[in-house]
CSV table of C-alpha atoms and ligand atoms in Angstrom, one decimal:
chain,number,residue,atom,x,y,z
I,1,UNK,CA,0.0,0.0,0.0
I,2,UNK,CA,0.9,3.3,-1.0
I,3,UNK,CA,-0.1,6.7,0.8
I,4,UNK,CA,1.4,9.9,-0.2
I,5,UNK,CA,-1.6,12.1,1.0
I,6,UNK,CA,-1.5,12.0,5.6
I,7,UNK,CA,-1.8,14.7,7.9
I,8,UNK,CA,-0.6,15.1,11.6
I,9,UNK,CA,-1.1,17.0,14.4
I,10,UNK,CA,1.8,19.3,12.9
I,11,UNK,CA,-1.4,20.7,10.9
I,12,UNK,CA,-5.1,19.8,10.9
I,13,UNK,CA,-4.8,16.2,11.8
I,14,UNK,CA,-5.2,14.0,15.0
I,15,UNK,CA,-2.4,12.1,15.5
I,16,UNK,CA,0.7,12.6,16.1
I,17,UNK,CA,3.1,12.0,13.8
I,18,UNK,CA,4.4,8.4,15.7
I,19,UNK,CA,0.3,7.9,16.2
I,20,UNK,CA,0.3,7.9,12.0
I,21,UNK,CA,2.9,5.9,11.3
I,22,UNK,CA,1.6,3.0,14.1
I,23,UNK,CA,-1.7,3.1,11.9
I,24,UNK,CA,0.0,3.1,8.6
I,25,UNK,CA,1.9,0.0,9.6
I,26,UNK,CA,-1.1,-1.2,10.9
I,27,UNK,CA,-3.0,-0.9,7.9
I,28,UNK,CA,-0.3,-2.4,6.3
I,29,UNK,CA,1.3,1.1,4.4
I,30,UNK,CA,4.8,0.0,2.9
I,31,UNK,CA,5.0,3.6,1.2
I,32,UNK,CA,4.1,6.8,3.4
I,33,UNK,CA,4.2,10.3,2.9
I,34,UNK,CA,3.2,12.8,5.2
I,35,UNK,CA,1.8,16.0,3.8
I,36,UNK,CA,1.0,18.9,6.2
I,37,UNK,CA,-0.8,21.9,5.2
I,38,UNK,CA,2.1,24.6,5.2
I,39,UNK,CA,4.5,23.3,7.5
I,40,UNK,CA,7.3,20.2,7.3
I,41,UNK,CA,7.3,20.2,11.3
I,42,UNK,CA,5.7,16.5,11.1
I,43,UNK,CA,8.4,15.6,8.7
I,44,UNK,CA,11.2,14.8,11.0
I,45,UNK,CA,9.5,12.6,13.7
I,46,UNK,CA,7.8,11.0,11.4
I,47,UNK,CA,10.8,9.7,9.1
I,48,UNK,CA,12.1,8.2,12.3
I,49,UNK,CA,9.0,6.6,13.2
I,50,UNK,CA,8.9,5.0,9.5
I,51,UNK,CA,12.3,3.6,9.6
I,52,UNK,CA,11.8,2.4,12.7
I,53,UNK,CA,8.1,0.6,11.4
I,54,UNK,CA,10.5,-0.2,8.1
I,55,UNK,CA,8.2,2.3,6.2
I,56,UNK,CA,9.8,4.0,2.7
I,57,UNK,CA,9.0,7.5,4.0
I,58,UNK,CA,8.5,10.1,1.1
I,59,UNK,CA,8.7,13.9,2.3
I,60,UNK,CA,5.9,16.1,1.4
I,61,UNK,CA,3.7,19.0,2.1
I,62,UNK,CA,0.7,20.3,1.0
I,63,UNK,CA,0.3,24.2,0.4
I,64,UNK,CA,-2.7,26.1,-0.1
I,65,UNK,CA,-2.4,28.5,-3.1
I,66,UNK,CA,-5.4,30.6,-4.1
I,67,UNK,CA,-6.5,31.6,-7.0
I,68,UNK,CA,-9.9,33.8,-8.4
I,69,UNK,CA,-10.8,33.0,-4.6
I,70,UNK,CA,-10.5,29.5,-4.5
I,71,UNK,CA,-8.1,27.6,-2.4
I,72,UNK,CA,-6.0,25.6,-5.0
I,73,UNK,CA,-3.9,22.8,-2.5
I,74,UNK,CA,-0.8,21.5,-3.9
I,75,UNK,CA,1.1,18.7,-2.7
I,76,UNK,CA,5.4,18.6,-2.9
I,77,UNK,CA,7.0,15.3,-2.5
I,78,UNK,CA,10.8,14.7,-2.3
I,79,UNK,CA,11.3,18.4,-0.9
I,80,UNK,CA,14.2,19.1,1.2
I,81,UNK,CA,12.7,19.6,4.6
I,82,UNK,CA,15.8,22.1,5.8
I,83,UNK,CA,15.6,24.5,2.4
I,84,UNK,CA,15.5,27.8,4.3
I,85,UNK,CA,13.7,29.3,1.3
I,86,UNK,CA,11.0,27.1,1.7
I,87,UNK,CA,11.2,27.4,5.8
I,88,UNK,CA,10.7,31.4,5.1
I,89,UNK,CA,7.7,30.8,2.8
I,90,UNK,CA,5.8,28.5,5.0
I,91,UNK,CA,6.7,30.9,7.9
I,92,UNK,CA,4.3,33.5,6.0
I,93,UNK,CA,2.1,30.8,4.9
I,94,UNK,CA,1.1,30.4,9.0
I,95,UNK,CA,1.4,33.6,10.1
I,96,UNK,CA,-1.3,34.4,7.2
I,97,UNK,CA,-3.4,31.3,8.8
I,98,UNK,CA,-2.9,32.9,12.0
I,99,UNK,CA,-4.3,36.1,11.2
I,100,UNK,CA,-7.6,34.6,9.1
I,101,UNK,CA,-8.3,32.4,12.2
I,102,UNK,CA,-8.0,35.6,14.9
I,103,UNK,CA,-10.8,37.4,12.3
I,104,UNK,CA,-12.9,34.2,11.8
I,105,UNK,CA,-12.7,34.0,15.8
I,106,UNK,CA,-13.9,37.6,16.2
I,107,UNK,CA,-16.6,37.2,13.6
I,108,UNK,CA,-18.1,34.3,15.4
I,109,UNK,CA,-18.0,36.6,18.4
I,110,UNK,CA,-19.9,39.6,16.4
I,111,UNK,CA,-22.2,36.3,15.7
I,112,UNK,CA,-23.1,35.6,19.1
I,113,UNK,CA,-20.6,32.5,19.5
I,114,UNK,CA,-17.8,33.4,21.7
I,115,UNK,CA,-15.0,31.1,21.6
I,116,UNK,CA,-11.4,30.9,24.0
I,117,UNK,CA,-9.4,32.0,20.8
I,118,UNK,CA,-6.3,32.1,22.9
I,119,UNK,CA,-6.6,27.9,23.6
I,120,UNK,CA,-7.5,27.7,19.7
I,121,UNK,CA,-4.3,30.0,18.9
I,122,UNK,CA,-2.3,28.3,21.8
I,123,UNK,CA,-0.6,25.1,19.3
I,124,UNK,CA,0.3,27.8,17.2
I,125,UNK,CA,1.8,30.2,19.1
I,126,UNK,CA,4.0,27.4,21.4
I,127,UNK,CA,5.6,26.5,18.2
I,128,UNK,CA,5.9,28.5,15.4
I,129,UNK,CA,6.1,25.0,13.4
I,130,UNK,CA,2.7,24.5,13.9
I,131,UNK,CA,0.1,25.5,11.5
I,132,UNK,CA,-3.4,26.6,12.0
I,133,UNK,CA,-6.6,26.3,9.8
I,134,UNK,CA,-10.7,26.2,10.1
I,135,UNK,CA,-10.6,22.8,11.7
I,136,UNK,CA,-9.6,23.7,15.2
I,137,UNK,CA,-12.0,26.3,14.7
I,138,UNK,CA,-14.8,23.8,13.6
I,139,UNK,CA,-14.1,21.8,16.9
I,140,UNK,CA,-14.0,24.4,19.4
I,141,UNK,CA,-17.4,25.2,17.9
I,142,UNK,CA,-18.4,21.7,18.5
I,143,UNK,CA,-17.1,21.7,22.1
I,144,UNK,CA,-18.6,24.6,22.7
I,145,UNK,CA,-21.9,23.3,22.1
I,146,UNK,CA,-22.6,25.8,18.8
I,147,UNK,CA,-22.5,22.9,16.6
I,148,UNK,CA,-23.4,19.1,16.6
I,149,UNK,CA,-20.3,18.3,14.3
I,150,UNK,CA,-17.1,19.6,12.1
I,151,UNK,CA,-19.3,19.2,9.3
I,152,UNK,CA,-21.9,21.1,10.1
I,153,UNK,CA,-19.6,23.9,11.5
I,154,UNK,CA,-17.9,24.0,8.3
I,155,UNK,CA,-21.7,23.8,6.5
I,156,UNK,CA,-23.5,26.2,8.9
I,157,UNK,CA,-20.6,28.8,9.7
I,158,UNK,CA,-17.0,28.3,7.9
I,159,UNK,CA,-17.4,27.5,4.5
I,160,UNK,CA,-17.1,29.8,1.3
I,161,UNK,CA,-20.7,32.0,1.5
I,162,UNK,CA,-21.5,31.5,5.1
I,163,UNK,CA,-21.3,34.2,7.9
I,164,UNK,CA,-18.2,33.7,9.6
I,165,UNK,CA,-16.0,32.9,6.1
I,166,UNK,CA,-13.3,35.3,5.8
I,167,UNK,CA,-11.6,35.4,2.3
I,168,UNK,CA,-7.7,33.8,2.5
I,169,UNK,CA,-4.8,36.1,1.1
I,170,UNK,CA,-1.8,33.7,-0.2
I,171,UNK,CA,0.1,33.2,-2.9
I,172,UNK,CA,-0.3,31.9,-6.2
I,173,UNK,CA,-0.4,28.3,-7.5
I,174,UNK,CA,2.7,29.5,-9.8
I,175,UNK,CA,4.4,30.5,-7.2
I,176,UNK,CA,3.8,27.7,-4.6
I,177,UNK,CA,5.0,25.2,-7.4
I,178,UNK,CA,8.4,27.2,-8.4
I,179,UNK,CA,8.5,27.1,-4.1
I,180,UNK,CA,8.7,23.5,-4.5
I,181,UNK,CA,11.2,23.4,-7.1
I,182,UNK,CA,13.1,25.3,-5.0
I,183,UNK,CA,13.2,23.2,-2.3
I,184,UNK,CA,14.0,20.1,-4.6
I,185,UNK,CA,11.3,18.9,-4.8
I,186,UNK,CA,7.8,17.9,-7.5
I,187,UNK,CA,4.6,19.6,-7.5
I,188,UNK,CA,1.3,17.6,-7.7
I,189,UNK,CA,-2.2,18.9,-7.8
I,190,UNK,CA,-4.0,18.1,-4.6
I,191,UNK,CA,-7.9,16.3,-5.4
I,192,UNK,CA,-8.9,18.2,-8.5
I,193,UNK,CA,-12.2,16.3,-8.0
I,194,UNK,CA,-12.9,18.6,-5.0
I,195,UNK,CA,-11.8,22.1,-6.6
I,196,UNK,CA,-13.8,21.4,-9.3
I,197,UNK,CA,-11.4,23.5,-11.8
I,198,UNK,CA,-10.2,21.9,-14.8
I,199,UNK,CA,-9.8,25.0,-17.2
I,200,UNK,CA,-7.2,26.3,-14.6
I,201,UNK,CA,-4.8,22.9,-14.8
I,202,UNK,CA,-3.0,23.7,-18.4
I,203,UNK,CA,-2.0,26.9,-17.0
I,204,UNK,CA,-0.7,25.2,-13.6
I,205,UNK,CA,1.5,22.5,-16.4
I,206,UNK,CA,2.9,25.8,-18.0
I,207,UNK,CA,4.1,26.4,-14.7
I,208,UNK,CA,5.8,23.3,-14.3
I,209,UNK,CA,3.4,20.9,-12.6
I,210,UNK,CA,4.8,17.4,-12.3
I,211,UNK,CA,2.1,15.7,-11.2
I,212,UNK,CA,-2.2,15.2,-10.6
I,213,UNK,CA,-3.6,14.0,-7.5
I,214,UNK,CA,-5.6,11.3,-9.5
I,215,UNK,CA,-6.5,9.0,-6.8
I,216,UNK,CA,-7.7,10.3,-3.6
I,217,UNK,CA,-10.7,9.6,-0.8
I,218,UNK,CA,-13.2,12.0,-2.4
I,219,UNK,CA,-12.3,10.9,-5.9
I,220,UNK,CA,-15.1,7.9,-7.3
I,221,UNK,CA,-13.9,5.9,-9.8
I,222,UNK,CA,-14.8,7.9,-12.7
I,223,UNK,CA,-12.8,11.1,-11.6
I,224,UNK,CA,-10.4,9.0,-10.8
I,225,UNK,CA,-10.2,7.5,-14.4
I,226,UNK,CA,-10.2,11.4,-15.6
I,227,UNK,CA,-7.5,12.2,-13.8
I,228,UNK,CA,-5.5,9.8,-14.7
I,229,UNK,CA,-6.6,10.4,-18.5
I,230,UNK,CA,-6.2,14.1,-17.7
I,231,UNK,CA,-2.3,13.5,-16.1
I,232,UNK,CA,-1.8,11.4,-19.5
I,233,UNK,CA,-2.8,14.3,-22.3
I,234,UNK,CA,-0.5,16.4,-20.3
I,235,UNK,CA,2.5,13.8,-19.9
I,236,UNK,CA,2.5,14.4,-16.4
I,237,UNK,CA,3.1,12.0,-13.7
I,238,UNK,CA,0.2,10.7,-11.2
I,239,UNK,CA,0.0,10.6,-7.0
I,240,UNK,CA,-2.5,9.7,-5.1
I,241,UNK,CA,-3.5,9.2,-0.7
I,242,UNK,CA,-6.0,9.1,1.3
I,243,UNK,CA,-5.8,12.5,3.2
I,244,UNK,CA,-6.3,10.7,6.3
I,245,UNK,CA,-6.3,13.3,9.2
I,246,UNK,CA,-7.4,10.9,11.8
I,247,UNK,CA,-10.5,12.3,12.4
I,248,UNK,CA,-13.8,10.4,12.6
I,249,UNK,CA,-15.8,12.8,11.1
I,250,UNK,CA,-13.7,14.0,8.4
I,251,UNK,CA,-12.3,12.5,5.9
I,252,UNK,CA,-10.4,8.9,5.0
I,253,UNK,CA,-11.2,5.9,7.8
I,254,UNK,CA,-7.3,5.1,8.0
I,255,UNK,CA,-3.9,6.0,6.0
I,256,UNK,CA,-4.2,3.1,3.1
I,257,UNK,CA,-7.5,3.4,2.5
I,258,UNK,CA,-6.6,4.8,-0.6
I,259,UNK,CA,-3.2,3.5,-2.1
I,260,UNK,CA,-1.0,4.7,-5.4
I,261,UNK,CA,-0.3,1.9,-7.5
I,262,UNK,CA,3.0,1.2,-7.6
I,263,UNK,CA,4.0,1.4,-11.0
I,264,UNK,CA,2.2,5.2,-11.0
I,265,UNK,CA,4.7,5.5,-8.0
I,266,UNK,CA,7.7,4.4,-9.7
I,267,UNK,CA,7.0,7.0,-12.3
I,268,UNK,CA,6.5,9.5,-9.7
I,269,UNK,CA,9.8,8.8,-8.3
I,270,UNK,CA,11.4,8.8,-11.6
I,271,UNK,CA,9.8,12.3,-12.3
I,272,UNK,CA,11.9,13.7,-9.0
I,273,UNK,CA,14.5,12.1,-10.2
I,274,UNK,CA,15.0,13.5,-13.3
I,275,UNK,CA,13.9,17.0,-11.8
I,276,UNK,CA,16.7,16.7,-9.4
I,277,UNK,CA,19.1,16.2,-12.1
I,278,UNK,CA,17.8,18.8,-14.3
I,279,UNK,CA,18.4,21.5,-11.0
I,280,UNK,CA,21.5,20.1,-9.6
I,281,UNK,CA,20.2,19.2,-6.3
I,282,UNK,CA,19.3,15.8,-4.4
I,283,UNK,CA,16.5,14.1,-3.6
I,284,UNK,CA,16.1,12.9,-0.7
I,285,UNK,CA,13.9,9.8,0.4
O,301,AMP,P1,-8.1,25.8,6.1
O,301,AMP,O1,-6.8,25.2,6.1
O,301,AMP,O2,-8.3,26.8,7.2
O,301,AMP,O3,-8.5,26.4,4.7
O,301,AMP,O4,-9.2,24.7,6.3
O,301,AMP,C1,-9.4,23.7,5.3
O,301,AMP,C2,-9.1,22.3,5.9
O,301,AMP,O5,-10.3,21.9,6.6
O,301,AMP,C3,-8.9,21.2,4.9
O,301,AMP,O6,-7.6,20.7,5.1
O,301,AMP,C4,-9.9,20.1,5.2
O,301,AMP,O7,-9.2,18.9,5.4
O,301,AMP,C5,-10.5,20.5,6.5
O,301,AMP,N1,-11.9,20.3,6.4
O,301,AMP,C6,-12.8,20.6,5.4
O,301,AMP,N2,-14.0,20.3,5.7
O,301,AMP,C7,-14.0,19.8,6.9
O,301,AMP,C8,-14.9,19.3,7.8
O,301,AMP,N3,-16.2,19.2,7.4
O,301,AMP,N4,-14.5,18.8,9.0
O,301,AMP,C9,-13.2,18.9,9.4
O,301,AMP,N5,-12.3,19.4,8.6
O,301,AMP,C10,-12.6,19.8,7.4
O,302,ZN,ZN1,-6.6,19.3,6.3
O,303,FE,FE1,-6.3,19.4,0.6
O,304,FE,FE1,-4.9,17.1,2.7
């Protein structure tokens, strides 16, 4: 089993990063990569929980890029967790996340539903590694009683359109994929099932995308099969996880649950490679 597509508790998910690998070897994962939303602060921990579990551990990330709006996510996989350019990006990328969850927070307060923003800041602040998004929003909602379930805080209050959305400033999907390049690393397109924008992936393989996102949780079988077709017209390689975050409500069951074929992954691999030698740099593994 292959998963290239895991979060940790160094972003939106559950467990920590030790807690995912035990599951992924649990599961039976043989291939992991764990892909944070704009931080590599689970990267570390987990690599030495994988080579202690004898999991091939991949390093990745996954940034959120916006454009017309919409939050594009792209994944990077064989980055160089220590490229300081990269480390001074994502340190904008969370201080941004910071500042979107304080106004969110203070909406919800203008909206009758005081929260303790300082315990939902708190991870945050403690270590600047640690990024912050809607979902530990979404739970403190729950806990406080405002809401019955992530979902529905997400449905009622924090998605696009409803009261307490506030509009994400970030940076470009060109420029989050020459970020990657930078840093040693390929670019894939994170579930284009869920952003529903085709028309906008020609312009993101101008930019140098390496890679689609053709096999994920929320993809059924026939996105799947577009995807795939989609990666082919372009000649670009294909990825694919299950975006487990290890929470019940949300998302994949357990890491595995949706796994790269291998030969798609030795293609991916290849793709890095040759990248690598193209730049001059090394991938790591
Ligand atoms: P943000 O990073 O602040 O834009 O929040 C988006 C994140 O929220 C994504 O990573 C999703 O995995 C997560 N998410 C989306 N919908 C839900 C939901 N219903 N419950 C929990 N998390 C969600
Ligand atoms: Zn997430
Ligand atoms: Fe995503
Ligand atoms: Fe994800």
């Amino acid at each position: 089993m292959i998963d290239l597509h895991t979060h940790t508790t160094a972003s939106d998910g559950r467990c920590t990063p030790r807690e995912l690998v035990a599951r992924a070897r649990a599961a039976g994962v043989t291939v992991l990569s764990v892909t944070d939303h704009d931080t590599v602060a689970g990267l570390a921990p987990a690599a030495d929980a994988c080579e202690d579990a004898g999991i091939e551990f991949v390093p990745g990330i996954e940034i959120t890029a916006v454009r017309d709006a919409a939050d594009v996510h792209l994944l990077g996989y064989f980055i160089d967790p220590a490229a300081p350019e990269l480390a001074a990006f994502l340190a904008a990328q969370r201080q941004k996340r910071l500042d979107r969850v304080g106004r969110i927070i203070a909406r919800l307060e203008q909206l009758g539903m005081p929260l303790d923003g300082e315990a939902i800041l708190r991870p945050a602040l403690e270590h600047a590694g640690t990024s912050i998004g809607r979902p530990a929003i979404a739970r403190a909602l729950v806990s406080g009683g405002y809401v019955a379930s992530t979902n529905d805080a997400f449905d009622a209050w924090l998605a696009r359109g409803r009261p307490a959305f506030v509009a994400r400033e970030g940076a470009t999907p060109e420029n989050v994929i020459a970020q990657i390049h930078a840093a040693g690393g390929i670019a894939s397109m994170a579930h284009p099932g869920l952003l529903g924008r085709d028309l906008w992936i020609a312009a993101l393989v101008a930019a140098g995308l390496d890679a689609i996102e053709s096999y994920h949780t929320n993809h059924d079988e026939a996105a799947t099969k577009r995807y795939r077709a989609v990666a082919a017209q372009y000649g670009l390689a294909v990825s694919g996880g299950s975006d487990f975050h290890g929470d019940e409500s949300h998302g994949a069951p357990n890491p595995g649950s949706v796994s790269l074929p291998q030969e798609e992954f030795d293609q991916l691999r290849r793709r890095a490679a040759s990248r690598a030698t193209a730049s001059g740099s090394n991938v790591s593994s």
